[in-house]
Amino acid sequence: MTPEAKQTTPEPGSSTPGGSRWRGRVALVTGASSGIGREIVRELTRAGMRVAFCARRRARLEALAQELPDAQSSLPLVCDLQDEVQIAAMFAELRARWDGVDVLVNNAGFARGASLLDGASSDWRAILEVNVLALAICSREAIADMRRRDVAGHVINLSSMAAHRVPVGSAMYSASKYAVRSLTEGLRGELRAMDSAIRVTAISPGYVETEFALAATGDPEHARRTYARYPCLQAGDIARTVRFALDAPPHMQVHDILIRPTRQPL
Ligand SMILES: NC(=O)c1ccc[n+]([C@@H]2O[C@H](COP(=O)([O-])OP(=O)(O)OC[C@H]3O[C@@H](n4cnc5c(N)ncnc54)[C@H](OP(=O)(O)O)[C@@H]3O)[C@@H](O)[C@H]2O)c1
């Protein structure tokens, strides 16, 4: 594969006067029914991209699609990322509709109160299936699309500060994010080995005020307290960071951005 793309729309690595270089390109954002993923969909839509987005909660996806300005440029896809058959069907639909993916944002992920001493194996398995395996499967499929069409695309993985130290009680979640770090670097290495222009980025946030804490514990009061200790990051902060990594010039590959709320101690 030659690193440069043969495109009718502008090459994503080149600047486009008056607009994003990704205008008209296709993004897939996973975990878009809330929080960071939903905000990334809005941000990429503002950049003029065609945006497909997935999660399990159909009503949430449809509500998001309703608010986006152009129905032709948005594609909500119900997909449980624990099910590889559903992942394959999602990529098949994307290929049929838009001929594949130029940008993949592997955002879906969750934690659960699953300690190593008394956590349920089913919780551990679910964390690894969504946060790690689905991310690897989606990356493989999206990069196959990019290579087939000779596009200098971009894969962005939502990692975490939990990939850089181990919060006590969340070691399996932390392990999943250490794995994301490894997969990000491994993917970059394989792409380098074939002299590909496809870029890979990880973003590692600290506390972001979303539904994450509620999903992890099921306890609204705990979730409220989690985000009340100091001003936390907002989903829009992360969405703008995704845009920053995407809009970097082609010779510049952002590897891992660590972002904490200013007052987060660890
Ligand atoms: N919030 C934080 O403090 C924080 C910090 C560091 C990193 N992160 C990372 O940021 C990413 C987004 O988290 P968030 O804060 O936006 O959390 P969130 O508001 O709870 O959103 C999580 C998203 O993942 C989706 N998801 C979960 N399981 C899924 C499955 N089996 N199949 C498909 N989609 C699934 C959820 O959709 P459905 O439930 O509708 O399927 C939802 O859209 C995650 O990877 C998380 O680890 C978050």
PDB file of C-alpha atoms and ligand atoms in Angstrom:
ATOM      1  CA  MET A   1       0.000   0.000   0.000  1.00  0.00           C
ATOM      2  CA  THR A   2       1.302   3.466  -0.745  1.00  0.00           C
ATOM      3  CA  PRO A   3       1.007   5.774   2.239  1.00  0.00           C
ATOM      4  CA  GLU A   4      -0.762   8.462   0.299  1.00  0.00           C
ATOM      5  CA  ALA A   5      -4.435   8.074  -0.473  1.00  0.00           C
ATOM      6  CA  LYS A   6      -6.063   8.292  -3.883  1.00  0.00           C
ATOM      7  CA  GLN A   7      -9.186  10.242  -3.109  1.00  0.00           C
ATOM      8  CA  THR A   8     -11.800  12.337  -4.731  1.00  0.00           C
ATOM      9  CA  THR A   9     -12.396  14.118  -1.420  1.00  0.00           C
ATOM     10  CA  PRO A  10      -9.340  15.968  -0.024  1.00  0.00           C
ATOM     11  CA  GLU A  11      -6.601  13.804   1.423  1.00  0.00           C
ATOM     12  CA  PRO A  12      -7.054  13.852   5.223  1.00  0.00           C
ATOM     13  CA  GLY A  13      -3.446  14.801   5.750  1.00  0.00           C
ATOM     14  CA  SER A  14      -3.674  17.976   3.682  1.00  0.00           C
ATOM     15  CA  SER A  15      -5.193  21.238   4.763  1.00  0.00           C
ATOM     16  CA  THR A  16      -8.463  22.426   3.303  1.00  0.00           C
ATOM     17  CA  PRO A  17      -8.923  26.202   3.255  1.00  0.00           C
ATOM     18  CA  GLY A  18     -11.922  27.206   5.316  1.00  0.00           C
ATOM     19  CA  GLY A  19     -12.724  23.784   6.742  1.00  0.00           C
ATOM     20  CA  SER A  20     -11.580  20.601   8.391  1.00  0.00           C
ATOM     21  CA  ARG A  21      -9.435  18.317   6.281  1.00  0.00           C
ATOM     22  CA  TRP A  22     -11.794  15.533   7.333  1.00  0.00           C
ATOM     23  CA  ARG A  23     -14.892  17.114   5.796  1.00  0.00           C
ATOM     24  CA  GLY A  24     -16.945  14.457   4.014  1.00  0.00           C
ATOM     25  CA  ARG A  25     -14.905  11.623   5.508  1.00  0.00           C
ATOM     26  CA  VAL A  26     -16.483   8.788   7.471  1.00  0.00           C
ATOM     27  CA  ALA A  27     -16.049   8.350  11.220  1.00  0.00           C
ATOM     28  CA  LEU A  28     -17.297   5.575  13.456  1.00  0.00           C
ATOM     29  CA  VAL A  29     -17.644   6.444  17.145  1.00  0.00           C
ATOM     30  CA  THR A  30     -18.371   3.605  19.566  1.00  0.00           C
ATOM     31  CA  GLY A  31     -20.212   4.140  22.851  1.00  0.00           C
ATOM     32  CA  ALA A  32     -22.097   7.179  21.602  1.00  0.00           C
ATOM     33  CA  SER A  33     -25.264   6.930  23.678  1.00  0.00           C
ATOM     34  CA  SER A  34     -23.834   9.098  26.448  1.00  0.00           C
ATOM     35  CA  GLY A  35     -20.880  11.010  27.807  1.00  0.00           C
ATOM     36  CA  ILE A  36     -17.680  11.362  25.842  1.00  0.00           C
ATOM     37  CA  GLY A  37     -18.837   9.392  22.791  1.00  0.00           C
ATOM     38  CA  ARG A  38     -21.937  11.517  22.289  1.00  0.00           C
ATOM     39  CA  GLU A  39     -19.860  14.687  22.467  1.00  0.00           C
ATOM     40  CA  ILE A  40     -17.322  13.303  19.981  1.00  0.00           C
ATOM     41  CA  VAL A  41     -20.170  12.625  17.540  1.00  0.00           C
ATOM     42  CA  ARG A  42     -21.262  16.254  17.854  1.00  0.00           C
ATOM     43  CA  GLU A  43     -17.688  17.515  17.404  1.00  0.00           C
ATOM     44  CA  LEU A  44     -16.977  15.392  14.309  1.00  0.00           C
ATOM     45  CA  THR A  45     -20.317  16.389  12.832  1.00  0.00           C
ATOM     46  CA  ARG A  46     -19.325  20.045  13.283  1.00  0.00           C
ATOM     47  CA  ALA A  47     -16.100  19.185  11.428  1.00  0.00           C
ATOM     48  CA  GLY A  48     -18.256  18.177   8.457  1.00  0.00           C
ATOM     49  CA  MET A  49     -17.683  14.442   8.738  1.00  0.00           C
ATOM     50  CA  ARG A  50     -20.199  11.735   8.035  1.00  0.00           C
ATOM     51  CA  VAL A  51     -20.534  10.084  11.420  1.00  0.00           C
ATOM     52  CA  ALA A  52     -21.732   6.597  12.276  1.00  0.00           C
ATOM     53  CA  PHE A  53     -22.171   5.915  15.953  1.00  0.00           C
ATOM     54  CA  CYS A  54     -23.060   2.889  18.003  1.00  0.00           C
ATOM     55  CA  ALA A  55     -24.137   1.693  21.434  1.00  0.00           C
ATOM     56  CA  ARG A  56     -26.788  -0.669  22.795  1.00  0.00           C
ATOM     57  CA  ARG A  57     -29.434   1.894  23.768  1.00  0.00           C
ATOM     58  CA  ARG A  58     -31.375   2.568  20.579  1.00  0.00           C
ATOM     59  CA  ALA A  59     -33.524   5.400  21.951  1.00  0.00           C
ATOM     60  CA  ARG A  60     -30.429   7.351  23.010  1.00  0.00           C
ATOM     61  CA  LEU A  61     -28.862   6.932  19.569  1.00  0.00           C
ATOM     62  CA  GLU A  62     -32.042   8.022  17.842  1.00  0.00           C
ATOM     63  CA  ALA A  63     -32.297  11.098  20.061  1.00  0.00           C
ATOM     64  CA  LEU A  64     -28.733  12.031  19.129  1.00  0.00           C
ATOM     65  CA  ALA A  65     -29.427  11.478  15.426  1.00  0.00           C
ATOM     66  CA  GLN A  66     -32.465  13.757  15.705  1.00  0.00           C
ATOM     67  CA  GLU A  67     -30.409  16.667  16.969  1.00  0.00           C
ATOM     68  CA  LEU A  68     -27.725  16.419  14.260  1.00  0.00           C
ATOM     69  CA  PRO A  69     -28.173  18.832  11.355  1.00  0.00           C
ATOM     70  CA  ASP A  70     -28.051  16.450   8.396  1.00  0.00           C
ATOM     71  CA  ALA A  71     -29.721  13.029   8.493  1.00  0.00           C
ATOM     72  CA  GLN A  72     -27.758  11.974   5.405  1.00  0.00           C
ATOM     73  CA  SER A  73     -24.498  12.439   7.303  1.00  0.00           C
ATOM     74  CA  SER A  74     -25.347  10.516  10.441  1.00  0.00           C
ATOM     75  CA  LEU A  75     -25.855   6.817  10.964  1.00  0.00           C
ATOM     76  CA  PRO A  76     -26.957   5.437  14.345  1.00  0.00           C
ATOM     77  CA  LEU A  77     -26.166   1.736  14.672  1.00  0.00           C
ATOM     78  CA  VAL A  78     -27.358  -0.433  17.532  1.00  0.00           C
ATOM     79  CA  CYS A  79     -24.511  -2.758  18.445  1.00  0.00           C
ATOM     80  CA  ASP A  80     -23.560  -4.720  21.536  1.00  0.00           C
ATOM     81  CA  LEU A  81     -19.789  -4.773  21.369  1.00  0.00           C
ATOM     82  CA  GLN A  82     -19.684  -7.952  23.443  1.00  0.00           C
ATOM     83  CA  ASP A  83     -21.093  -9.751  20.405  1.00  0.00           C
ATOM     84  CA  GLU A  84     -18.676 -10.155  17.498  1.00  0.00           C
ATOM     85  CA  VAL A  85     -21.521 -11.046  15.129  1.00  0.00           C
ATOM     86  CA  GLN A  86     -23.090  -7.645  15.817  1.00  0.00           C
ATOM     87  CA  ILE A  87     -19.742  -5.923  15.271  1.00  0.00           C
ATOM     88  CA  ALA A  88     -19.371  -7.649  11.896  1.00  0.00           C
ATOM     89  CA  ALA A  89     -22.915  -6.629  10.937  1.00  0.00           C
ATOM     90  CA  MET A  90     -22.175  -3.011  11.902  1.00  0.00           C
ATOM     91  CA  PHE A  91     -19.103  -2.854   9.657  1.00  0.00           C
ATOM     92  CA  ALA A  92     -21.017  -4.557   6.841  1.00  0.00           C
ATOM     93  CA  GLU A  93     -23.715  -1.888   7.075  1.00  0.00           C
ATOM     94  CA  LEU A  94     -21.119   0.879   7.103  1.00  0.00           C
ATOM     95  CA  ARG A  95     -19.403  -0.541   4.042  1.00  0.00           C
ATOM     96  CA  ALA A  96     -22.706  -0.850   2.209  1.00  0.00           C
ATOM     97  CA  ARG A  97     -23.717   2.699   3.107  1.00  0.00           C
ATOM     98  CA  TRP A  98     -20.441   4.682   2.968  1.00  0.00           C
ATOM     99  CA  ASP A  99     -17.834   2.218   1.655  1.00  0.00           C
ATOM    100  CA  GLY A 100     -16.094   1.936   5.023  1.00  0.00           C
ATOM    101  CA  VAL A 101     -14.414   3.927   7.756  1.00  0.00           C
ATOM    102  CA  ASP A 102     -11.740   6.657   7.581  1.00  0.00           C
ATOM    103  CA  VAL A 103     -11.646   7.478  11.296  1.00  0.00           C
ATOM    104  CA  LEU A 104     -12.435   5.098  14.141  1.00  0.00           C
ATOM    105  CA  VAL A 105     -12.921   6.371  17.675  1.00  0.00           C
ATOM    106  CA  ASN A 106     -12.836   3.409  20.057  1.00  0.00           C
ATOM    107  CA  ASN A 107     -14.638   5.142  22.892  1.00  0.00           C
ATOM    108  CA  ALA A 108     -17.037   2.528  24.342  1.00  0.00           C
ATOM    109  CA  GLY A 109     -15.918   1.296  27.713  1.00  0.00           C
ATOM    110  CA  PHE A 110     -16.936   0.932  31.309  1.00  0.00           C
ATOM    111  CA  ALA A 111     -15.823   0.020  34.787  1.00  0.00           C
ATOM    112  CA  ARG A 112     -17.682  -2.023  37.349  1.00  0.00           C
ATOM    113  CA  GLY A 113     -17.160  -2.514  41.056  1.00  0.00           C
ATOM    114  CA  ALA A 114     -15.235  -5.710  40.363  1.00  0.00           C
ATOM    115  CA  SER A 115     -12.377  -6.069  42.800  1.00  0.00           C
ATOM    116  CA  LEU A 116      -9.796  -8.818  42.416  1.00  0.00           C
ATOM    117  CA  LEU A 117     -10.677 -10.367  45.779  1.00  0.00           C
ATOM    118  CA  ASP A 118     -14.416 -10.745  45.353  1.00  0.00           C
ATOM    119  CA  GLY A 119     -15.365  -9.503  41.880  1.00  0.00           C
ATOM    120  CA  ALA A 120     -17.603 -11.604  39.654  1.00  0.00           C
ATOM    121  CA  SER A 121     -15.841 -13.357  36.786  1.00  0.00           C
ATOM    122  CA  SER A 122     -18.718 -12.298  34.520  1.00  0.00           C
ATOM    123  CA  ASP A 123     -17.934  -8.625  35.272  1.00  0.00           C
ATOM    124  CA  TRP A 124     -14.240  -9.137  34.558  1.00  0.00           C
ATOM    125  CA  ARG A 125     -15.100 -10.875  31.296  1.00  0.00           C
ATOM    126  CA  ALA A 126     -17.480  -8.108  30.210  1.00  0.00           C
ATOM    127  CA  ILE A 127     -14.888  -5.406  30.939  1.00  0.00           C
ATOM    128  CA  LEU A 128     -12.265  -7.209  28.870  1.00  0.00           C
ATOM    129  CA  GLU A 129     -14.687  -7.994  26.027  1.00  0.00           C
ATOM    130  CA  VAL A 130     -15.790  -4.393  25.554  1.00  0.00           C
ATOM    131  CA  ASN A 131     -12.737  -2.357  26.614  1.00  0.00           C
ATOM    132  CA  VAL A 132     -10.122  -4.604  25.003  1.00  0.00           C
ATOM    133  CA  LEU A 133     -11.394  -7.201  22.550  1.00  0.00           C
ATOM    134  CA  ALA A 134     -14.036  -5.070  20.844  1.00  0.00           C
ATOM    135  CA  LEU A 135     -11.498  -2.277  20.498  1.00  0.00           C
ATOM    136  CA  ALA A 136      -9.076  -4.658  18.773  1.00  0.00           C
ATOM    137  CA  ILE A 137     -11.777  -6.117  16.520  1.00  0.00           C
ATOM    138  CA  CYS A 138     -13.122  -2.700  15.495  1.00  0.00           C
ATOM    139  CA  SER A 139      -9.566  -1.482  14.826  1.00  0.00           C
ATOM    140  CA  ARG A 140      -8.811  -4.483  12.614  1.00  0.00           C
ATOM    141  CA  GLU A 141     -12.002  -3.961  10.625  1.00  0.00           C
ATOM    142  CA  ALA A 142     -11.624  -0.194  10.279  1.00  0.00           C
ATOM    143  CA  ILE A 143      -7.976  -0.429   9.222  1.00  0.00           C
ATOM    144  CA  ALA A 144      -8.956  -3.055   6.647  1.00  0.00           C
ATOM    145  CA  ASP A 145     -11.359  -0.452   5.217  1.00  0.00           C
ATOM    146  CA  MET A 146      -8.650   2.212   5.187  1.00  0.00           C
ATOM    147  CA  ARG A 147      -6.120  -0.060   3.495  1.00  0.00           C
ATOM    148  CA  ARG A 148      -8.594  -1.363   0.921  1.00  0.00           C
ATOM    149  CA  ARG A 149      -9.332   2.212  -0.146  1.00  0.00           C
ATOM    150  CA  ASP A 150      -5.746   3.427   0.419  1.00  0.00           C
ATOM    151  CA  VAL A 151      -6.809   6.066   2.917  1.00  0.00           C
ATOM    152  CA  ALA A 152      -4.462   7.655   5.442  1.00  0.00           C
ATOM    153  CA  GLY A 153      -7.008   7.207   8.232  1.00  0.00           C
ATOM    154  CA  HIS A 154      -6.844   7.517  11.996  1.00  0.00           C
ATOM    155  CA  VAL A 155      -7.704   5.290  14.956  1.00  0.00           C
ATOM    156  CA  ILE A 156      -8.273   7.007  18.296  1.00  0.00           C
ATOM    157  CA  ASN A 157      -8.529   4.929  21.459  1.00  0.00           C
ATOM    158  CA  LEU A 158     -10.094   6.174  24.669  1.00  0.00           C
ATOM    159  CA  SER A 159      -7.661   4.985  27.286  1.00  0.00           C
ATOM    160  CA  SER A 160      -7.559   6.399  30.830  1.00  0.00           C
ATOM    161  CA  MET A 161      -5.290   7.668  33.577  1.00  0.00           C
ATOM    162  CA  ALA A 162      -6.034   4.163  34.917  1.00  0.00           C
ATOM    163  CA  ALA A 163      -3.632   2.974  32.196  1.00  0.00           C
ATOM    164  CA  HIS A 164      -0.873   4.872  33.964  1.00  0.00           C
ATOM    165  CA  ARG A 165      -1.449   3.871  37.611  1.00  0.00           C
ATOM    166  CA  VAL A 166      -3.692   1.301  39.311  1.00  0.00           C
ATOM    167  CA  PRO A 167      -6.580   2.646  41.411  1.00  0.00           C
ATOM    168  CA  VAL A 168      -7.220   0.234  44.284  1.00  0.00           C
ATOM    169  CA  GLY A 169     -10.422  -1.743  43.715  1.00  0.00           C
ATOM    170  CA  SER A 170     -10.471  -1.089  39.957  1.00  0.00           C
ATOM    171  CA  ALA A 171      -7.599  -3.300  38.895  1.00  0.00           C
ATOM    172  CA  MET A 172      -9.513  -5.169  36.180  1.00  0.00           C
ATOM    173  CA  TYR A 173     -10.679  -1.895  34.615  1.00  0.00           C
ATOM    174  CA  SER A 174      -7.128  -0.620  34.978  1.00  0.00           C
ATOM    175  CA  ALA A 175      -5.793  -3.807  33.350  1.00  0.00           C
ATOM    176  CA  SER A 176      -8.154  -3.245  30.430  1.00  0.00           C
ATOM    177  CA  LYS A 177      -6.790   0.279  29.946  1.00  0.00           C
ATOM    178  CA  TYR A 178      -3.171  -0.891  30.253  1.00  0.00           C
ATOM    179  CA  ALA A 179      -4.155  -3.294  27.468  1.00  0.00           C
ATOM    180  CA  VAL A 180      -5.501  -0.368  25.426  1.00  0.00           C
ATOM    181  CA  ARG A 181      -2.113   1.270  25.839  1.00  0.00           C
ATOM    182  CA  SER A 182      -0.406  -1.884  24.606  1.00  0.00           C
ATOM    183  CA  LEU A 183      -2.817  -2.303  21.681  1.00  0.00           C
ATOM    184  CA  THR A 184      -2.322   1.333  20.669  1.00  0.00           C
ATOM    185  CA  GLU A 185       1.443   0.929  20.589  1.00  0.00           C
ATOM    186  CA  GLY A 186       1.226  -2.502  18.957  1.00  0.00           C
ATOM    187  CA  LEU A 187      -0.999  -1.179  16.198  1.00  0.00           C
ATOM    188  CA  ARG A 188       1.293   1.750  15.611  1.00  0.00           C
ATOM    189  CA  GLY A 189       4.239  -0.643  15.320  1.00  0.00           C
ATOM    190  CA  GLU A 190       2.476  -2.892  12.798  1.00  0.00           C
ATOM    191  CA  LEU A 191       1.448   0.110  10.710  1.00  0.00           C
ATOM    192  CA  ARG A 192       4.984   1.502  10.832  1.00  0.00           C
ATOM    193  CA  ALA A 193       6.338  -1.852   9.699  1.00  0.00           C
ATOM    194  CA  MET A 194       4.294  -1.540   6.507  1.00  0.00           C
ATOM    195  CA  ASP A 195       5.133   2.152   6.073  1.00  0.00           C
ATOM    196  CA  SER A 196       1.480   3.097   6.393  1.00  0.00           C
ATOM    197  CA  ALA A 197       0.318   6.683   6.828  1.00  0.00           C
ATOM    198  CA  ILE A 198      -2.548   5.539   9.082  1.00  0.00           C
ATOM    199  CA  ARG A 199      -2.171   7.127  12.522  1.00  0.00           C
ATOM    200  CA  VAL A 200      -3.037   5.811  15.969  1.00  0.00           C
ATOM    201  CA  THR A 201      -3.674   7.898  19.075  1.00  0.00           C
ATOM    202  CA  ALA A 202      -4.617   7.178  22.667  1.00  0.00           C
ATOM    203  CA  ILE A 203      -6.252   9.698  24.967  1.00  0.00           C
ATOM    204  CA  SER A 204      -5.974   9.091  28.719  1.00  0.00           C
ATOM    205  CA  PRO A 205      -8.356  11.236  30.756  1.00  0.00           C
ATOM    206  CA  GLY A 206      -8.707  11.480  34.493  1.00  0.00           C
ATOM    207  CA  TYR A 207     -12.179  12.101  35.890  1.00  0.00           C
ATOM    208  CA  VAL A 208     -14.676  13.189  33.250  1.00  0.00           C
ATOM    209  CA  GLU A 209     -18.175  14.046  34.427  1.00  0.00           C
ATOM    210  CA  THR A 210     -20.373  11.562  32.540  1.00  0.00           C
ATOM    211  CA  GLU A 211     -22.582   8.589  33.365  1.00  0.00           C
ATOM    212  CA  PHE A 212     -19.434   6.503  33.851  1.00  0.00           C
ATOM    213  CA  ALA A 213     -19.507   6.531  37.682  1.00  0.00           C
ATOM    214  CA  LEU A 214     -23.208   5.709  37.778  1.00  0.00           C
ATOM    215  CA  ALA A 215     -22.724   2.846  35.307  1.00  0.00           C
ATOM    216  CA  ALA A 216     -19.822   1.550  37.417  1.00  0.00           C
ATOM    217  CA  THR A 217     -21.632   1.497  40.748  1.00  0.00           C
ATOM    218  CA  GLY A 218     -25.362   1.882  40.079  1.00  0.00           C
ATOM    219  CA  ASP A 219     -25.337   4.388  42.959  1.00  0.00           C
ATOM    220  CA  PRO A 220     -26.449   7.926  41.997  1.00  0.00           C
ATOM    221  CA  GLU A 221     -25.216   9.414  45.277  1.00  0.00           C
ATOM    222  CA  HIS A 222     -21.764   7.900  44.840  1.00  0.00           C
ATOM    223  CA  ALA A 223     -21.691   9.194  41.263  1.00  0.00           C
ATOM    224  CA  ARG A 224     -22.681  12.682  42.416  1.00  0.00           C
ATOM    225  CA  ARG A 225     -19.953  12.699  45.077  1.00  0.00           C
ATOM    226  CA  THR A 226     -17.362  11.425  42.593  1.00  0.00           C
ATOM    227  CA  TYR A 227     -17.775  14.474  40.415  1.00  0.00           C
ATOM    228  CA  ALA A 228     -18.359  16.983  43.241  1.00  0.00           C
ATOM    229  CA  ARG A 229     -14.879  16.803  44.829  1.00  0.00           C
ATOM    230  CA  TYR A 230     -13.386  19.325  42.380  1.00  0.00           C
ATOM    231  CA  PRO A 231     -14.225  20.587  38.903  1.00  0.00           C
ATOM    232  CA  CYS A 232     -13.920  17.542  36.666  1.00  0.00           C
ATOM    233  CA  LEU A 233     -13.229  17.361  32.969  1.00  0.00           C
ATOM    234  CA  GLN A 234     -16.257  17.630  30.701  1.00  0.00           C
ATOM    235  CA  ALA A 235     -17.002  15.398  27.727  1.00  0.00           C
ATOM    236  CA  GLY A 236     -16.475  18.372  25.416  1.00  0.00           C
ATOM    237  CA  ASP A 237     -12.879  18.713  26.671  1.00  0.00           C
ATOM    238  CA  ILE A 238     -12.169  15.203  25.418  1.00  0.00           C
ATOM    239  CA  ALA A 239     -14.062  15.701  22.154  1.00  0.00           C
ATOM    240  CA  ARG A 240     -11.909  18.756  21.394  1.00  0.00           C
ATOM    241  CA  THR A 241      -8.818  16.686  22.179  1.00  0.00           C
ATOM    242  CA  VAL A 242      -9.949  14.103  19.620  1.00  0.00           C
ATOM    243  CA  ARG A 243     -10.284  16.907  17.098  1.00  0.00           C
ATOM    244  CA  PHE A 244      -6.798  18.175  17.991  1.00  0.00           C
ATOM    245  CA  ALA A 245      -5.275  14.738  17.324  1.00  0.00           C
ATOM    246  CA  LEU A 246      -7.182  14.404  14.047  1.00  0.00           C
ATOM    247  CA  ASP A 247      -6.275  17.866  12.815  1.00  0.00           C
ATOM    248  CA  ALA A 248      -2.555  17.461  13.502  1.00  0.00           C
ATOM    249  CA  PRO A 249      -0.606  17.626  10.238  1.00  0.00           C
ATOM    250  CA  PRO A 250       0.241  14.306   8.561  1.00  0.00           C
ATOM    251  CA  HIS A 251       3.850  14.240   9.771  1.00  0.00           C
ATOM    252  CA  MET A 252       2.672  14.540  13.402  1.00  0.00           C
ATOM    253  CA  GLN A 253       1.276  11.503  15.212  1.00  0.00           C
ATOM    254  CA  VAL A 254      -0.095  12.204  18.677  1.00  0.00           C
ATOM    255  CA  HIS A 255       0.584   9.080  20.734  1.00  0.00           C
ATOM    256  CA  ASP A 256      -0.967   9.451  24.150  1.00  0.00           C
ATOM    257  CA  ILE A 257      -2.408  12.539  25.743  1.00  0.00           C
ATOM    258  CA  LEU A 258      -2.762  12.470  29.522  1.00  0.00           C
ATOM    259  CA  ILE A 259      -5.386  14.891  30.799  1.00  0.00           C
ATOM    260  CA  ARG A 260      -6.343  15.394  34.426  1.00  0.00           C
ATOM    261  CA  PRO A 261      -8.730  17.801  36.042  1.00  0.00           C
ATOM    262  CA  THR A 262      -6.403  20.478  37.390  1.00  0.00           C
ATOM    263  CA  ARG A 263      -7.175  19.557  40.995  1.00  0.00           C
ATOM    264  CA  GLN A 264      -7.109  15.752  40.589  1.00  0.00           C
ATOM    265  CA  PRO A 265      -4.351  14.536  42.942  1.00  0.00           C
ATOM    266  CA  LEU A 266      -3.454  11.148  41.352  1.00  0.00           C
TER     267      LEU A 266
HETATM  268  N1  LIG B   1     -15.667   9.335  32.638  1.00  0.00           N
HETATM  269  C1  LIG B   1     -14.411   9.171  33.032  1.00  0.00           C
HETATM  270  O1  LIG B   1     -14.012   9.642  34.114  1.00  0.00           O
HETATM  271  C2  LIG B   1     -13.414   8.477  32.154  1.00  0.00           C
HETATM  272  C3  LIG B   1     -12.044   8.601  32.479  1.00  0.00           C
HETATM  273  C4  LIG B   1     -11.120   7.950  31.685  1.00  0.00           C
HETATM  274  C5  LIG B   1     -11.510   7.213  30.602  1.00  0.00           C
HETATM  275  N2  LIG B   1     -12.836   7.087  30.307  1.00  0.00           N
HETATM  276  C6  LIG B   1     -13.198   6.264  29.150  1.00  0.00           C
HETATM  277  O2  LIG B   1     -13.968   7.034  28.253  1.00  0.00           O
HETATM  278  C7  LIG B   1     -14.835   6.176  27.511  1.00  0.00           C
HETATM  279  C8  LIG B   1     -16.243   6.737  27.531  1.00  0.00           C
HETATM  280  O3  LIG B   1     -16.709   6.761  28.870  1.00  0.00           O
HETATM  281  P1  LIG B   1     -17.797   7.809  29.392  1.00  0.00           P
HETATM  282  O4  LIG B   1     -17.189   8.524  30.516  1.00  0.00           O
HETATM  283  O5  LIG B   1     -18.380   8.587  28.276  1.00  0.00           O
HETATM  284  O6  LIG B   1     -18.874   6.787  30.023  1.00  0.00           O
HETATM  285  P2  LIG B   1     -20.440   6.618  29.772  1.00  0.00           P
HETATM  286  O7  LIG B   1     -21.125   7.936  29.783  1.00  0.00           O
HETATM  287  O8  LIG B   1     -20.879   5.602  30.759  1.00  0.00           O
HETATM  288  O9  LIG B   1     -20.514   6.016  28.293  1.00  0.00           O
HETATM  289  C9  LIG B   1     -20.086   4.704  28.014  1.00  0.00           C
HETATM  290  C10 LIG B   1     -20.558   4.326  26.627  1.00  0.00           C
HETATM  291  O10 LIG B   1     -20.089   2.992  26.334  1.00  0.00           O
HETATM  292  C11 LIG B   1     -21.178   2.275  25.777  1.00  0.00           C
HETATM  293  N3  LIG B   1     -21.075   0.838  26.001  1.00  0.00           N
HETATM  294  C12 LIG B   1     -20.872   0.198  27.176  1.00  0.00           C
HETATM  295  N4  LIG B   1     -20.948  -1.138  26.985  1.00  0.00           N
HETATM  296  C13 LIG B   1     -21.204  -1.322  25.672  1.00  0.00           C
HETATM  297  C14 LIG B   1     -21.423  -2.478  24.859  1.00  0.00           C
HETATM  298  N5  LIG B   1     -21.407  -3.727  25.369  1.00  0.00           N
HETATM  299  N6  LIG B   1     -21.668  -2.305  23.540  1.00  0.00           N
HETATM  300  C15 LIG B   1     -21.716  -1.060  23.018  1.00  0.00           C
HETATM  301  N7  LIG B   1     -21.526   0.066  23.731  1.00  0.00           N
HETATM  302  C16 LIG B   1     -21.285  -0.074  25.040  1.00  0.00           C
HETATM  303  C17 LIG B   1     -22.415   2.850  26.450  1.00  0.00           C
HETATM  304  O11 LIG B   1     -23.556   2.644  25.633  1.00  0.00           O
HETATM  305  P3  LIG B   1     -24.766   1.640  25.957  1.00  0.00           P
HETATM  306  O12 LIG B   1     -24.833   1.457  27.443  1.00  0.00           O
HETATM  307  O13 LIG B   1     -25.970   2.331  25.370  1.00  0.00           O
HETATM  308  O14 LIG B   1     -24.410   0.399  25.214  1.00  0.00           O
HETATM  309  C18 LIG B   1     -22.060   4.333  26.490  1.00  0.00           C
HETATM  310  O15 LIG B   1     -22.423   4.962  25.282  1.00  0.00           O
HETATM  311  C19 LIG B   1     -14.695   4.789  28.151  1.00  0.00           C
HETATM  312  O16 LIG B   1     -13.805   4.005  27.370  1.00  0.00           O
HETATM  313  C20 LIG B   1     -14.073   5.075  29.505  1.00  0.00           C
HETATM  314  O17 LIG B   1     -13.323   3.989  29.986  1.00  0.00           O
HETATM  315  C21 LIG B   1     -13.795   7.698  31.062  1.00  0.00           C
END
